[in-house]
């Protein structure tokens, strides 16, 4: 684990040139006013991240990105950040617009009735919740800040799947019917041709006898 921690610290200091190795170590070991249970949870989460860091970073390389682990002391949480390599030289505020973040920290969510826009009204509650933010896709605090609940989304998925199965079944039946009609038409054509051929033979024999 020591080697993995050193590899992560060195890579982050290399990519985020405004941070020295000491700065990277400090932001990951400083408590910054967090309660001891929260601090322990953040340290443990960071070490879990470091344990899979080589595989995760290798996967990110396929998308020209890098992965980092952040603490959010004021929001009482932490998170995994995927950031494009092309944005490393940008200021923090501009980099955030291109990041994909999987965070766990305090979020405010409305639990009142739904408005005309589909979103819920107050009252508002605060909870530490796992969520996804993708600013470039206007995704914020997914799945908690959404027009529909997860149950409604799952119901929509089931309905769409049933509709897709119905369309496939209809297409299959139409194909089978078309093949059956084709075979029937071919059989009728063959019978008509045979009948015409037999009639022509009879007519030819009659002329021969005449």
PDB file of C-alpha atoms in Angstrom, residues 104-179:
ATOM      1  CA  UNK A 104     -20.583  11.255  -0.979  1.00  0.00           C
ATOM      2  CA  UNK A 105     -21.342  14.359   1.056  1.00  0.00           C
ATOM      3  CA  UNK A 106     -24.196  16.457   2.397  1.00  0.00           C
ATOM      4  CA  UNK A 107     -26.769  17.399  -0.232  1.00  0.00           C
ATOM      5  CA  UNK A 108     -29.972  19.375   0.063  1.00  0.00           C
ATOM      6  CA  UNK A 109     -33.013  17.717  -1.479  1.00  0.00           C
ATOM      7  CA  UNK A 110     -36.625  18.839  -1.592  1.00  0.00           C
ATOM      8  CA  UNK A 111     -39.201  16.323  -0.403  1.00  0.00           C
ATOM      9  CA  UNK A 112     -42.390  18.339  -0.980  1.00  0.00           C
ATOM     10  CA  UNK A 113     -44.979  18.034  -3.730  1.00  0.00           C
ATOM     11  CA  UNK A 114     -43.911  18.052  -7.363  1.00  0.00           C
ATOM     12  CA  UNK A 115     -44.281  21.303  -9.286  1.00  0.00           C
ATOM     13  CA  UNK A 116     -45.253  21.765 -12.922  1.00  0.00           C
ATOM     14  CA  UNK A 117     -41.609  21.402 -13.940  1.00  0.00           C
ATOM     15  CA  UNK A 118     -41.510  17.937 -12.394  1.00  0.00           C
ATOM     16  CA  UNK A 119     -39.113  18.856  -9.577  1.00  0.00           C
ATOM     17  CA  UNK A 120     -40.100  18.762  -5.918  1.00  0.00           C
ATOM     18  CA  UNK A 121     -40.803  21.808  -3.746  1.00  0.00           C
ATOM     19  CA  UNK A 122     -39.620  22.359  -0.143  1.00  0.00           C
ATOM     20  CA  UNK A 123     -39.478  21.310   2.644  1.00  0.00           C
ATOM     21  CA  UNK A 124     -35.799  20.532   2.243  1.00  0.00           C
ATOM     22  CA  UNK A 125     -33.732  17.966   4.088  1.00  0.00           C
ATOM     23  CA  UNK A 126     -29.958  17.491   4.277  1.00  0.00           C
ATOM     24  CA  UNK A 127     -28.415  14.045   4.008  1.00  0.00           C
ATOM     25  CA  UNK A 128     -25.026  12.505   3.255  1.00  0.00           C
ATOM     26  CA  UNK A 129     -25.848  10.746   0.000  1.00  0.00           C
ATOM     27  CA  UNK A 130     -23.865   9.084  -2.757  1.00  0.00           C
ATOM     28  CA  UNK A 131     -24.479  10.902  -6.042  1.00  0.00           C
ATOM     29  CA  UNK A 132     -23.062  11.676  -9.481  1.00  0.00           C
ATOM     30  CA  UNK A 133     -22.276  15.104 -10.955  1.00  0.00           C
ATOM     31  CA  UNK A 134     -21.499  15.615 -14.662  1.00  0.00           C
ATOM     32  CA  UNK A 135     -21.547  19.395 -15.248  1.00  0.00           C
ATOM     33  CA  UNK A 136     -20.942  19.089 -19.003  1.00  0.00           C
ATOM     34  CA  UNK A 137     -24.209  17.090 -19.260  1.00  0.00           C
ATOM     35  CA  UNK A 138     -26.118  19.277 -16.782  1.00  0.00           C
ATOM     36  CA  UNK A 139     -26.285  16.319 -14.378  1.00  0.00           C
ATOM     37  CA  UNK A 140     -26.291  17.456 -10.755  1.00  0.00           C
ATOM     38  CA  UNK A 141     -26.694  15.282  -7.670  1.00  0.00           C
ATOM     39  CA  UNK A 142     -28.067  12.350  -9.673  1.00  0.00           C
ATOM     40  CA  UNK A 143     -30.207  10.442  -8.785  1.00  0.00           C
ATOM     41  CA  UNK A 144     -31.556  12.671  -6.014  1.00  0.00           C
ATOM     42  CA  UNK A 145     -32.250  15.867  -7.952  1.00  0.00           C
ATOM     43  CA  UNK A 146     -34.530  14.563 -10.676  1.00  0.00           C
ATOM     44  CA  UNK A 147     -37.996  14.961 -12.104  1.00  0.00           C
ATOM     45  CA  UNK A 148     -38.910  11.351 -11.450  1.00  0.00           C
ATOM     46  CA  UNK A 149     -38.130   8.926  -8.691  1.00  0.00           C
ATOM     47  CA  UNK A 150     -36.047   5.818  -9.270  1.00  0.00           C
ATOM     48  CA  UNK A 151     -39.191   3.710  -8.941  1.00  0.00           C
ATOM     49  CA  UNK A 152     -40.861   5.740 -11.696  1.00  0.00           C
ATOM     50  CA  UNK A 153     -37.759   5.434 -13.861  1.00  0.00           C
ATOM     51  CA  UNK A 154     -37.691   1.661 -13.380  1.00  0.00           C
ATOM     52  CA  UNK A 155     -41.374   1.519 -14.264  1.00  0.00           C
ATOM     53  CA  UNK A 156     -40.683   3.507 -17.448  1.00  0.00           C
ATOM     54  CA  UNK A 157     -37.865   1.105 -18.315  1.00  0.00           C
ATOM     55  CA  UNK A 158     -40.182  -1.877 -17.885  1.00  0.00           C
ATOM     56  CA  UNK A 159     -42.845  -0.233 -20.060  1.00  0.00           C
ATOM     57  CA  UNK A 160     -40.332   0.568 -22.794  1.00  0.00           C
ATOM     58  CA  UNK A 161     -38.939  -2.973 -22.640  1.00  0.00           C
ATOM     59  CA  UNK A 162     -42.456  -4.420 -22.989  1.00  0.00           C
ATOM     60  CA  UNK A 163     -43.122  -2.117 -25.939  1.00  0.00           C
ATOM     61  CA  UNK A 164     -39.868  -3.197 -27.579  1.00  0.00           C
ATOM     62  CA  UNK A 165     -40.749  -6.878 -27.095  1.00  0.00           C
ATOM     63  CA  UNK A 166     -44.182  -6.238 -28.594  1.00  0.00           C
ATOM     64  CA  UNK A 167     -42.659  -4.549 -31.653  1.00  0.00           C
ATOM     65  CA  UNK A 168     -40.216  -7.435 -32.112  1.00  0.00           C
ATOM     66  CA  UNK A 169     -43.043  -9.964 -31.843  1.00  0.00           C
ATOM     67  CA  UNK A 170     -45.176  -8.024 -34.352  1.00  0.00           C
ATOM     68  CA  UNK A 171     -42.263  -7.812 -36.785  1.00  0.00           C
ATOM     69  CA  UNK A 172     -41.574 -11.522 -36.408  1.00  0.00           C
ATOM     70  CA  UNK A 173     -45.217 -12.436 -37.038  1.00  0.00           C
ATOM     71  CA  UNK A 174     -45.341 -10.186 -40.093  1.00  0.00           C
ATOM     72  CA  UNK A 175     -42.181 -11.833 -41.428  1.00  0.00           C
ATOM     73  CA  UNK A 176     -43.587 -15.333 -40.885  1.00  0.00           C
ATOM     74  CA  UNK A 177     -46.866 -14.335 -42.550  1.00  0.00           C
ATOM     75  CA  UNK A 178     -45.007 -12.841 -45.498  1.00  0.00           C
ATOM     76  CA  UNK A 179     -43.014 -16.053 -45.950  1.00  0.00           C
TER      77      UNK A 179
END
